[in-house]
Coordinates of C-alpha atoms and ligand atoms in Angstrom, one line a residue:
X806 CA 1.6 -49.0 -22.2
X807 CA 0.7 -50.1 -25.8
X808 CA 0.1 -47.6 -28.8
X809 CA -4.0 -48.6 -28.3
X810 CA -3.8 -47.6 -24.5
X811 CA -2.0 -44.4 -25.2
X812 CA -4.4 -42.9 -27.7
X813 CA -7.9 -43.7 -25.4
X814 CA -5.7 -42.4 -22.6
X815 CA -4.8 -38.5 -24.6
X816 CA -8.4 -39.1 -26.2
X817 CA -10.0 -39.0 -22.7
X818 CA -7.8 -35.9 -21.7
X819 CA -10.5 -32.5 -22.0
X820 CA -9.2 -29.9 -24.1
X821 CA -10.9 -27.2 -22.9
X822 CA -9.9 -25.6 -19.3
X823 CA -10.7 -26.0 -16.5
X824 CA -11.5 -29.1 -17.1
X825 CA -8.3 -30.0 -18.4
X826 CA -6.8 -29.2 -15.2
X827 CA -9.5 -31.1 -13.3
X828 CA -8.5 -34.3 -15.1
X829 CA -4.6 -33.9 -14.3
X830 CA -5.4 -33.2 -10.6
X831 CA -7.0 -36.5 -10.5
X832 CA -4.4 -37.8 -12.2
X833 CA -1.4 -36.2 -10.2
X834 CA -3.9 -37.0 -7.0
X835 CA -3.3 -41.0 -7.5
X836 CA 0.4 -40.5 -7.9
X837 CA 0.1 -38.9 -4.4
X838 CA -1.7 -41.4 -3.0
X839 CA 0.5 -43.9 -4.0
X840 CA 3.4 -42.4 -3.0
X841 CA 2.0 -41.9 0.4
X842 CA 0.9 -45.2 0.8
X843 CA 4.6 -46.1 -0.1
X844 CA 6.0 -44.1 2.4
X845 CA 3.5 -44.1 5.3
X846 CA 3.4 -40.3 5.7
X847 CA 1.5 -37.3 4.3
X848 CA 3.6 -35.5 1.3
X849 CA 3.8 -31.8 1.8
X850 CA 4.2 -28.9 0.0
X851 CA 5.3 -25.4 0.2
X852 CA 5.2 -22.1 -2.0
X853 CA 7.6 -19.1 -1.1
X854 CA 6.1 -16.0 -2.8
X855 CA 8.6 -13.1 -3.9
X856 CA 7.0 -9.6 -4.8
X857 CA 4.0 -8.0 -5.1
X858 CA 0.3 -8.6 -4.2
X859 CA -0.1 -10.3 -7.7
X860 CA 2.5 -12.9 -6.7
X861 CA 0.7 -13.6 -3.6
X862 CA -2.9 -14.4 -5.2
X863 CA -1.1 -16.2 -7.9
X864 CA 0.6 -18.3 -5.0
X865 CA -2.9 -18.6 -3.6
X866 CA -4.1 -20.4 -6.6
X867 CA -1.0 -22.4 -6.9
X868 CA -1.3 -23.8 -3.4
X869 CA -5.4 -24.0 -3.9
X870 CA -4.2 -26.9 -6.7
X871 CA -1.5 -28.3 -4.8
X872 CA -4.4 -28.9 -1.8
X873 CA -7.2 -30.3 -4.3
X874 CA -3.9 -32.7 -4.9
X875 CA -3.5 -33.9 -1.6
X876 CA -0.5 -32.1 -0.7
X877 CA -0.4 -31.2 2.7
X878 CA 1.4 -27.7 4.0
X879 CA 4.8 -27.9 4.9
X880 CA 5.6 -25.8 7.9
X881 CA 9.8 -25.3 6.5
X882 CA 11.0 -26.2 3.4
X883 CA 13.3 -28.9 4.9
X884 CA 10.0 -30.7 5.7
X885 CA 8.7 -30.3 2.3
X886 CA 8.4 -33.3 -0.7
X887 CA 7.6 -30.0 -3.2
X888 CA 8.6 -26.9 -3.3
X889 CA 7.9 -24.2 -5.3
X890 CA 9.4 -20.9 -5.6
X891 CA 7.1 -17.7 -7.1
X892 CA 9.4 -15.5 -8.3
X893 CA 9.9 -11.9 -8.8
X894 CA 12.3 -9.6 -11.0
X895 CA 11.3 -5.9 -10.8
X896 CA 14.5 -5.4 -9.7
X897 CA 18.0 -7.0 -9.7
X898 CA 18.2 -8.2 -5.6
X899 CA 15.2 -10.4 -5.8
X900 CA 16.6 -12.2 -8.7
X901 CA 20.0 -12.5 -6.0
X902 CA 17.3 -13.9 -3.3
X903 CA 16.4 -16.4 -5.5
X904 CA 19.6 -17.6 -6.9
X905 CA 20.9 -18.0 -3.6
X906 CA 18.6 -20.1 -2.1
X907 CA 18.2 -22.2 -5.2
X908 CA 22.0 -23.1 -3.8
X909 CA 20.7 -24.4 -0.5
X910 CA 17.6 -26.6 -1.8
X911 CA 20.1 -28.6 -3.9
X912 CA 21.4 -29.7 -0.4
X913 CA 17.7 -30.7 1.0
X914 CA 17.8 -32.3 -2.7
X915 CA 20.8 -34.4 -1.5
X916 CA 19.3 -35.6 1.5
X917 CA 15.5 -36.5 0.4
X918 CA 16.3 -37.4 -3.6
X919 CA 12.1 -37.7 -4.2
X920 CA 12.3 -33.8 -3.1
X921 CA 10.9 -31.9 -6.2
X922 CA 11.7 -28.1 -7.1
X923 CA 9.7 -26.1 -9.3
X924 CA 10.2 -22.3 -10.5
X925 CA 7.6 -19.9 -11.8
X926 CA 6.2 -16.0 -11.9
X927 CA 8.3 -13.4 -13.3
X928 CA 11.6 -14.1 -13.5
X929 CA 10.9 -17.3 -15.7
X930 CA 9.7 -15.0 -17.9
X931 CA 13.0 -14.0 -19.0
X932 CA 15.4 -15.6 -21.6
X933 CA 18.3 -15.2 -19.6
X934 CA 17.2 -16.9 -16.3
X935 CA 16.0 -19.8 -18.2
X936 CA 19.8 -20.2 -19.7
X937 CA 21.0 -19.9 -16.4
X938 CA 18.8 -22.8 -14.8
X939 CA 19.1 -24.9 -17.6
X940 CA 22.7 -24.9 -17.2
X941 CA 24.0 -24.4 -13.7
X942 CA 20.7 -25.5 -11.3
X943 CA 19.9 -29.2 -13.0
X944 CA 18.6 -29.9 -9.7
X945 CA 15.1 -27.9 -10.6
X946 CA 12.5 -29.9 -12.1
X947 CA 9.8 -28.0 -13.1
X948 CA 10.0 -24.1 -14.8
X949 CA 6.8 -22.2 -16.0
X950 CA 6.0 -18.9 -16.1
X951 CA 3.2 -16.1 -15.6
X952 CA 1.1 -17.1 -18.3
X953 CA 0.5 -20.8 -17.7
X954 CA 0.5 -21.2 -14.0
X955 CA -3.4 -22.4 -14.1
X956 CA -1.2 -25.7 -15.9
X957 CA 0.5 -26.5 -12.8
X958 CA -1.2 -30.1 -12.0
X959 CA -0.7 -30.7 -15.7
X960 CA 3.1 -29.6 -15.5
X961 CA 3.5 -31.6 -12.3
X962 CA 2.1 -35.0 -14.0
X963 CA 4.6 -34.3 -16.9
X964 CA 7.5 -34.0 -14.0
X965 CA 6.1 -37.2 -12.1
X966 CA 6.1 -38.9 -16.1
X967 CA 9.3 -37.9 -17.0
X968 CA 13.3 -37.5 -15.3
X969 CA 14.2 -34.4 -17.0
X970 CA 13.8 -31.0 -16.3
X971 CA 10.0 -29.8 -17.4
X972 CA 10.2 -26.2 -19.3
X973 CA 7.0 -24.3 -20.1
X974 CA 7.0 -20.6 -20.6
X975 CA 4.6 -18.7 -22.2
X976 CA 5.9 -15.8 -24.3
X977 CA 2.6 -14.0 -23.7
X978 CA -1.6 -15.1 -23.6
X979 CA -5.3 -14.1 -24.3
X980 CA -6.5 -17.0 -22.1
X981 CA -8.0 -16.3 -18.5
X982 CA -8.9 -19.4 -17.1
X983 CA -11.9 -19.0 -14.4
X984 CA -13.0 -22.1 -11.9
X985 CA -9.7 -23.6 -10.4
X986 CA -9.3 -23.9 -6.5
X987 CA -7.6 -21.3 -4.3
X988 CA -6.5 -21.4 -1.2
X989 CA -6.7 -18.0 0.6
X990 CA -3.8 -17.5 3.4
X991 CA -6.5 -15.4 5.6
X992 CA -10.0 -15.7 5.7
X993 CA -11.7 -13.0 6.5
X994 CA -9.7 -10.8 3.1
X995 CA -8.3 -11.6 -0.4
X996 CA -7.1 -10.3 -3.6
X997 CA -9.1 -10.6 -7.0
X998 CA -7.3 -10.3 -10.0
X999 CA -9.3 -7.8 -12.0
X1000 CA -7.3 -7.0 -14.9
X1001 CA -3.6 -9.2 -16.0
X1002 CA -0.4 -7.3 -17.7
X1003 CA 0.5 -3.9 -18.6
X1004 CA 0.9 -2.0 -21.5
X1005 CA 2.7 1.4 -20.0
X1006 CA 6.0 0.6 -20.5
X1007 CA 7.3 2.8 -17.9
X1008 CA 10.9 2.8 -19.3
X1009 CA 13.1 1.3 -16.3
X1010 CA 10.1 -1.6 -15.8
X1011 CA 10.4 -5.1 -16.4
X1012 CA 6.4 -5.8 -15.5
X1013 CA 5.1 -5.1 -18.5
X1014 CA 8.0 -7.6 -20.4
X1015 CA 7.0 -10.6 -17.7
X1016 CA 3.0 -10.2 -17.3
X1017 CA 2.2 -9.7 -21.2
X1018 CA -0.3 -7.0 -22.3
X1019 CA -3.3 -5.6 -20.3
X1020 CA -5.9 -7.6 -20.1
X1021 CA -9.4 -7.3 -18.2
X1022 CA -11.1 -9.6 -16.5
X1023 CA -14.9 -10.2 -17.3
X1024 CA -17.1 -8.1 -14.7
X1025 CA -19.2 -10.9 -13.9
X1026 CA -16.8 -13.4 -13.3
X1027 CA -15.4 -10.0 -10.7
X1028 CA -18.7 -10.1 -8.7
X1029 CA -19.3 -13.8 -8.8
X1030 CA -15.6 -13.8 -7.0
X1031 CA -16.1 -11.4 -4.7
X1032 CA -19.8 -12.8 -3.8
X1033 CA -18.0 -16.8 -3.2
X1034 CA -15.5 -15.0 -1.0
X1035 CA -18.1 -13.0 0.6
X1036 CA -20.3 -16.2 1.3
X1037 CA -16.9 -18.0 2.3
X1038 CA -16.6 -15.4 5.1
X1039 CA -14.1 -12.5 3.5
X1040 CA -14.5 -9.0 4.6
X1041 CA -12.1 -7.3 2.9
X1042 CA -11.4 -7.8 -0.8
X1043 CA -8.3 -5.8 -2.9
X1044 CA -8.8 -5.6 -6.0
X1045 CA -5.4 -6.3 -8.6
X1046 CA -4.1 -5.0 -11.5
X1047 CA -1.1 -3.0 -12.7
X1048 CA -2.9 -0.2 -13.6
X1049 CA -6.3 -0.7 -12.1
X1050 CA -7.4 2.7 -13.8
X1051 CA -7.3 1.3 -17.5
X1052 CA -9.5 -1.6 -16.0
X1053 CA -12.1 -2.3 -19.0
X1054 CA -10.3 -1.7 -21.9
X1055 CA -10.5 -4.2 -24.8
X1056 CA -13.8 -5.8 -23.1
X1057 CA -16.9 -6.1 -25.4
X1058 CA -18.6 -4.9 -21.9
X1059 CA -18.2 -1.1 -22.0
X1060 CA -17.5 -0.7 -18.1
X1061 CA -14.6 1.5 -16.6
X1062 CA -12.7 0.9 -12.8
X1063 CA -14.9 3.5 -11.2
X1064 CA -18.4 1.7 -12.5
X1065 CA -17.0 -1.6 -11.3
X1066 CA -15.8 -0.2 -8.0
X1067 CA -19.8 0.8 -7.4
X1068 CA -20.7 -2.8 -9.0
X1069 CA -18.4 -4.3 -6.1
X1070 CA -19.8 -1.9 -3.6
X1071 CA -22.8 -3.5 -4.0
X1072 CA -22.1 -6.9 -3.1
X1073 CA -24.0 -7.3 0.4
X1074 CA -21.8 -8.4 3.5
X1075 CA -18.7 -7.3 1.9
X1076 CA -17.3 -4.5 4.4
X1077 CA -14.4 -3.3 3.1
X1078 CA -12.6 -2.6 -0.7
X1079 CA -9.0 -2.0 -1.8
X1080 CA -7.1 -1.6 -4.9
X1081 CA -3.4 -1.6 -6.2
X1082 CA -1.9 -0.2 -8.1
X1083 CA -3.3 2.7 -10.0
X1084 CA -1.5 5.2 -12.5
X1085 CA -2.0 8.7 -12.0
X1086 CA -2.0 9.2 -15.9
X1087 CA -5.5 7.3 -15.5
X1088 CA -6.9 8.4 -12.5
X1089 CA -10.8 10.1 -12.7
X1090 CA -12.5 12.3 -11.1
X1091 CA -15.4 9.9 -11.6
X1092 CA -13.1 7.4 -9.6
X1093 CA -12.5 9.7 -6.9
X1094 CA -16.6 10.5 -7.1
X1095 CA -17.0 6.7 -6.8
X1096 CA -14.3 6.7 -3.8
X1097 CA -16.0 9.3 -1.6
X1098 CA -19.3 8.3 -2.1
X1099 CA -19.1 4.6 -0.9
X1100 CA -18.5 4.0 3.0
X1101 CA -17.0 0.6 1.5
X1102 CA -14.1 1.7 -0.2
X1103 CA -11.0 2.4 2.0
X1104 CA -9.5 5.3 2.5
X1105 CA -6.3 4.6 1.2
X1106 CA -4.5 5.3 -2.4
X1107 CA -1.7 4.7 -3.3
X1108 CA -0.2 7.0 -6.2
X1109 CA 2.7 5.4 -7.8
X1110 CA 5.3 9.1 -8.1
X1111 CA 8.4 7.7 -9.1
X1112 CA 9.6 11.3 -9.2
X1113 CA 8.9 15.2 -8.9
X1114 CA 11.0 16.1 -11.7
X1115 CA 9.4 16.4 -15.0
X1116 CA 12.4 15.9 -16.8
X1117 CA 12.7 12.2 -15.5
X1118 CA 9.1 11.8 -15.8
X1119 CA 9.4 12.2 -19.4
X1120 CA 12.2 10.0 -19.6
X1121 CA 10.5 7.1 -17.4
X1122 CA 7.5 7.6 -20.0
X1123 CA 5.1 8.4 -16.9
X1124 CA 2.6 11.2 -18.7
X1125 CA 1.9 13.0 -16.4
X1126 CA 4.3 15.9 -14.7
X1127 CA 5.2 17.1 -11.1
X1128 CA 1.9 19.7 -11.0
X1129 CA -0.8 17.4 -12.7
X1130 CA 0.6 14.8 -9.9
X1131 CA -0.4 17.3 -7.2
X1132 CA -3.4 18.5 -8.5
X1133 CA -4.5 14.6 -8.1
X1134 CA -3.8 14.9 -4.9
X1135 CA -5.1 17.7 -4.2
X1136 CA -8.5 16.5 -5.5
X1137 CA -8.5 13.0 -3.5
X1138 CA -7.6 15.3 -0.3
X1139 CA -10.7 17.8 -0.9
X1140 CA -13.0 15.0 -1.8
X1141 CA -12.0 13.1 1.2
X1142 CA -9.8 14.5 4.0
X1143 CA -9.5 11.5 5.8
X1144 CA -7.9 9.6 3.2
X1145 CA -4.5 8.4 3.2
X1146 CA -2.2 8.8 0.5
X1147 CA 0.8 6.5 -0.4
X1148 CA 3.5 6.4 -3.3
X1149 CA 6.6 4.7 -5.0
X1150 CA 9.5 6.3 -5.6
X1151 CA 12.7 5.6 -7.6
X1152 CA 15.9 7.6 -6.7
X1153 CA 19.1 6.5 -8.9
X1154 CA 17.2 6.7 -12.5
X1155 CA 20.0 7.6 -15.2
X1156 CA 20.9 11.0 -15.8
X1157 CA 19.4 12.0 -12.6
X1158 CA 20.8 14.9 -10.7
X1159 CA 20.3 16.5 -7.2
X1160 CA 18.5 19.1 -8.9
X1161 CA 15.6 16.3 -9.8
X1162 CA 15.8 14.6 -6.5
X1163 CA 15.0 18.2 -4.6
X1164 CA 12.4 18.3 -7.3
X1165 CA 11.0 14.7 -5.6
X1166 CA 11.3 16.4 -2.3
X1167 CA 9.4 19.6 -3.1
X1168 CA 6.1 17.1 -4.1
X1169 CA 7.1 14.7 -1.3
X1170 CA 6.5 17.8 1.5
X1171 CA 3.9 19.2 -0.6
X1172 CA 2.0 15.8 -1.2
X1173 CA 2.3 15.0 2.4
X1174 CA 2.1 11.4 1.6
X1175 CA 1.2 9.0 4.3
X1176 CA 3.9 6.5 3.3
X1177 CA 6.4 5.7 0.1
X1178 CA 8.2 3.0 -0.8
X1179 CA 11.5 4.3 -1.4
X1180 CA 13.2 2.2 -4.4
X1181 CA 17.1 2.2 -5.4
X1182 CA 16.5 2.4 -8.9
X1183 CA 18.0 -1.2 -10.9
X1184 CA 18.9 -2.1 -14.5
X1185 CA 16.6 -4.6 -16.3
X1186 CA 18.1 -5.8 -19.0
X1187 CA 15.5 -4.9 -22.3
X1188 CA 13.7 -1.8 -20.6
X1189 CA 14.8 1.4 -22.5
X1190 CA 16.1 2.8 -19.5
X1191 CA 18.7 -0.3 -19.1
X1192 CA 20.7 1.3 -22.3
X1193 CA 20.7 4.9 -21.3
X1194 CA 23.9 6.8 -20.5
X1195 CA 24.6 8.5 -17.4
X1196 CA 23.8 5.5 -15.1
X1197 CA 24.2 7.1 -11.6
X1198 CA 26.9 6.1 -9.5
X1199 CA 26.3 3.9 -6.5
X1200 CA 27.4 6.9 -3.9
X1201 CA 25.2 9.5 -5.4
X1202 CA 22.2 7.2 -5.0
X1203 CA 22.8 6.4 -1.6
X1204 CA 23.1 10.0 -1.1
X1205 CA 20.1 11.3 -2.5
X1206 CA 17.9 7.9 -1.7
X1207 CA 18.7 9.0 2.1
X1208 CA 17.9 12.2 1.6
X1209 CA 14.7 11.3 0.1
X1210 CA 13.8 8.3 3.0
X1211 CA 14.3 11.3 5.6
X1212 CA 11.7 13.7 4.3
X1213 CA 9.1 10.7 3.5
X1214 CA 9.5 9.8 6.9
X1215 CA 8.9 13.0 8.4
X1216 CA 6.0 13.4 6.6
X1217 CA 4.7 10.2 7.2
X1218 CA 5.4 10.3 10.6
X1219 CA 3.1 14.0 11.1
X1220 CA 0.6 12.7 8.9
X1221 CA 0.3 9.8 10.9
X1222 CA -0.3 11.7 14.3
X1223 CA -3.7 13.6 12.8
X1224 CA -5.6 10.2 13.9
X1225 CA -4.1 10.3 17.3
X1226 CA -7.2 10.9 19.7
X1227 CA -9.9 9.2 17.2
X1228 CA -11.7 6.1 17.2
X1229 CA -12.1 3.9 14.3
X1230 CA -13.0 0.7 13.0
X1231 CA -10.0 -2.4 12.7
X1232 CA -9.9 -5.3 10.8
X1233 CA -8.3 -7.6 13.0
X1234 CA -5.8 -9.6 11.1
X1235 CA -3.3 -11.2 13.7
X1236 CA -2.6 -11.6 17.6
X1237 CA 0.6 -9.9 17.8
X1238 CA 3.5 -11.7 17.5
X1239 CA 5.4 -10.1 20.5
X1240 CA 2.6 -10.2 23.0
X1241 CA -0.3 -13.2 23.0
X1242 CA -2.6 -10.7 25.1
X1243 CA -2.3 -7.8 21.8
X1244 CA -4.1 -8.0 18.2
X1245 CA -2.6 -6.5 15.4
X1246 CA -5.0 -4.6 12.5
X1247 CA -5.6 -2.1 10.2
X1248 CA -7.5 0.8 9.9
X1249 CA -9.4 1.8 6.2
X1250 CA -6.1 4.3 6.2
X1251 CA -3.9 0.7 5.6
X1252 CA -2.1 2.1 8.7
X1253 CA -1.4 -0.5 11.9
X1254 CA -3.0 -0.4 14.8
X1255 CA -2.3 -3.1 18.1
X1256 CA -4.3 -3.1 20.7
X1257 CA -5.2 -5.8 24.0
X1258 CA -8.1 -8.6 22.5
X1259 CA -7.5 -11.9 22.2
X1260 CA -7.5 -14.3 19.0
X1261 CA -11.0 -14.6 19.3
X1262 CA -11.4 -10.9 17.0
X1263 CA -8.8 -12.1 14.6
X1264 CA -11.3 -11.2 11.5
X1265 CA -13.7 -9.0 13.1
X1266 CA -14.0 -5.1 12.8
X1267 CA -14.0 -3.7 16.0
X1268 CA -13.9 0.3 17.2
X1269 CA -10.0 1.0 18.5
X1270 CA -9.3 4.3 20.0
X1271 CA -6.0 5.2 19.3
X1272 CA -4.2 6.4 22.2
X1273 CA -0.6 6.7 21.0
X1274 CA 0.9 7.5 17.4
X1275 CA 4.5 5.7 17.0
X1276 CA 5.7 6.9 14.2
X1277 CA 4.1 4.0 11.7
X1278 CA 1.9 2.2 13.6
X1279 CA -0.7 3.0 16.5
X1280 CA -1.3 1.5 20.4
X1281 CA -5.1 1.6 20.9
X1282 CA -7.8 0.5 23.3
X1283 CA -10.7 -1.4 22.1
X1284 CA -14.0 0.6 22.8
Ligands
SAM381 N1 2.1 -0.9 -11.7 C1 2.4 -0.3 -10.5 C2 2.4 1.2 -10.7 O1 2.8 1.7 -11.7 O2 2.1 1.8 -9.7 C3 3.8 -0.6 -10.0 C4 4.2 -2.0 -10.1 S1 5.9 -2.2 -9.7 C5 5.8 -3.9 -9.4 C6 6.1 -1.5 -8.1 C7 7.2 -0.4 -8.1 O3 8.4 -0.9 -8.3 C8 7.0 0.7 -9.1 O4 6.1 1.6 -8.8 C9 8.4 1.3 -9.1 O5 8.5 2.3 -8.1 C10 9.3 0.1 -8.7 N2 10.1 -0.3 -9.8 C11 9.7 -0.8 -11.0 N3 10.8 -1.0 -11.7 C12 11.9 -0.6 -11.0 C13 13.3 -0.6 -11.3 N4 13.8 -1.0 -12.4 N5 14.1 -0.2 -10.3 C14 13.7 0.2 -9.1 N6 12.3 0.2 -8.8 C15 11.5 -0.2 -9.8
SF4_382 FE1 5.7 -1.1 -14.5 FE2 4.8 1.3 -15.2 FE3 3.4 -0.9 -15.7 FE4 3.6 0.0 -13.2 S1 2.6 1.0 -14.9 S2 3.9 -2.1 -13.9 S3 5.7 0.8 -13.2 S4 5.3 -0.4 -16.6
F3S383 FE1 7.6 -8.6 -9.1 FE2 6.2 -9.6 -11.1 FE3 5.0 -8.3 -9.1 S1 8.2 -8.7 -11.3 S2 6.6 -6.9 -8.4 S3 6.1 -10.2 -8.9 S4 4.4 -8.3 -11.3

């Protein structure tokens, strides 16, 4: 290409976003088409998503680019002509998942050399990984990050342009960029990003070193979402964020989670609302107001603990103690009785003793939560916690983490059995995958319900009496 060609080509390119992105679509779109015209076959594409709901949307959007493309989906990786690996580090054994399988593509890598490997979400983020890539994984072409993943098409034309490996990583961003395709993995329910980051700095967490700092998303650009996915046939929408109850802050709009939540409400043929995650240091009584009085929002919280001790609440910078954490409870249960309540919980933080862990027993019974994800607490290299003394020994922790699973259990299991008897309304998600004659769904409670229907109801609310409680999940009869 000449000097004269190269300067109308960048002067054509947009600068602002989305259009930007538009043009490199196109662009990576004819390098698809050529290269399926080469080869006589579709090119396909597949993204493996590691950790939380934020990973999946993101993964969503990633894969709603990839189709505007012309990628098609690739059933396995071994089929695949892209893959792409979202990543997650909140803690240590999802880095290990990663690592290991990064061995294994650099077989397929062997056997189909036009095979390209990309690598983005959180653990980019970190310096370390990066060093670690660069030198011993050569076989990955493309890195970003959390920041820039809306610059995938662009990042992929650089990767089809050039034979090196194509770094990007953002160290953090302002920019939310609006407009670009998604494409959902069910139809009838979705995530919306509402707010991006965190600025808690929960000393054993990673998040807030990955995602940047809290930033909301405009409310209209919220309801113009939710009203597309409505129209597009979505039920059920979640609503994302790390700390959904700071949702608002820094926007010129003055607006706070539990005004939004009635905004949302609002939005006709919508059926059902969810949200993750919220922090109990932010949670309102004009939330919980909000909650009980729309027959919209689920009846489901989840109330990250992390634990009942206020001594390691202090030290995991959680502000809020043992009591204030049950009085929230004790106001979500009054306000609504039928709601469901579920937590996190670390076991293994440094310096913890058994004294703390019957501490996070005591509110465990006396929360009665519904469900808890039980976490083996792990180092991050950077958080505050990473560089305290008295890091627990492997033994204790399995010790007391079992202790802890037991009593979660047992509550969650007599908790569970209060619905036994009642008939409610299922969003039918799946025909089950051990029996073609059940569907699988969930109740507003989150908890899972199969019943006999057929994939006809997959995305339909239907009335399920629920004949049998077993343990986690329920057997029901479609009324
Ligand atoms: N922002 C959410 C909140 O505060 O509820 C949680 C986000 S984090 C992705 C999900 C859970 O991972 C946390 O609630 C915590 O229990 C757990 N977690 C975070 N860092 C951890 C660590 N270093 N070791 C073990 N578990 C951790
Ligand atoms: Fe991590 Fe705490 Fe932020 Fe949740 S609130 S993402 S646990 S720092
Ligand atoms: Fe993991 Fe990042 Fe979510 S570290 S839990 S994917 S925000």
């Amino acid at each position: 290409m000449s000097l004269k060609d190269l300067m109308e080509e960048v002067n054509q390119v947009p600068e602002n976003e989305p259009e930007r992105q538009y043009y490199f679509i196109d662009k990576v779109k004819e390098f698809i088409e050529k290269k399926k015209k080469e080869t006589g076959r579709p090119l396909k594409a597949i993204c493996q998503t590691f950790g939380c709901q934020m990973n999946e949307r993101d993964s969503e959007k990633i894969v709603g680019i990839l189709e505007k493309i012309g990628y098609e989906r690739a059933e396995s990786e071994e089929e695949a002509d892209f893959i792409i690996y979202n990543t997650c580090t909140v803690r240590d054994n999802a880095d290990q998942r990663v690592f290991g399988r990064l061995g294994v593509l650099k077989k397929y890598k062997e056997k189909n050399p036009d095979l390209k490997i990309a690598l983005c979400g959180c653990m980019m983020q970190e310096e370390t990984v990066i060093d670690k890539i660069r030198e011993s994984y050569r076989h990955v072409d493309l890195i970003f990050g959390t920041h820039n993943l809306f610059k995938i098409a662009e990042l992929l034309f650089t990767v089809f342009e050039s034979d090196s490996q194509v770094i990007d990583i953002w160290k953090d961003t302002n920019l939310i960029v609006e407009d670009l395709p998604v494409s959902r993995k069910f139809p009838f329910k979705s995530g919306v990003n509402i707010m991006f980051g965190c600025n808690n700095f929960c000393s054993y967490c990673i998040v807030p070193y990955v995602r940047g700092r809290e930033r909301s998303r405009n409310p209209k650009a919220i309801l113009r979402e939710v009203e597309k996915l409505v129209a597009d046939g979505v039920k059920e929408v979640m609503l994302l964020g790390q700390n959904v109850n700071s949702y608002g802050k820094g926007l010129d709009e003055k607006i706070n989670f539990a005004e939004l939540l009635q905004e949302v409400s609002k939005v006709e043929g919508l059926e059902r609302i969810r949200f993750m995650s919220s922090h109990p240091k932010d949670l309102s009584d004009e939330l919980i107001e909000a909650m009980a009085a729309s027959d919209k929002v689920c009846r489901h919280f989840h109330l990250a603990l992390q634990s009942g001790s206020d001594r390691l609440l202090k030290a995991m910078n959680r502000h809020y103690t043992k009591e204030q954490y049950l009085e929230l409870v004790r106001k979500l249960r009054t306000a609504m009785p039928d709601i469901a309540i579920t937590t996190d919980i670390i076991v293994g933080f440094p310096g913890e003793t058994k004294e703390d862990v019957d501490e996070t027993i005591d509110i465990v019974k006396k929360a009665a939560f519904d469900g808890a994800f039980t976490f083996v607490y792990s180092k991050r290299t950077g958080t505050p916690a990473a560089s305290m003394e008295n890091q627990c020994s492997e033994e204790f922790v399995k010790e007391q983490f079992d202790r802890v699973l037991k009593t979660v259990q047992e509550t969650s299991k007599s908790q569970a059995e209060r619905f036994t008897g009642q008939t409610v309304k299922v969003l039918v998600e799946t025909v089950n995958d051990k029996d073609d004659a059940m569907v699988t769904g969930r109740m507003s409670q989150n908890h899972v319900v199969h019943f006999k229907g057929s994939s006809s109801l997959v995305g339909s609310i239907v009335s399920v009496h629920l004949d049998e409680c077993c343990g986690f999940y329920y057997m029901g009869t479609m009324v």
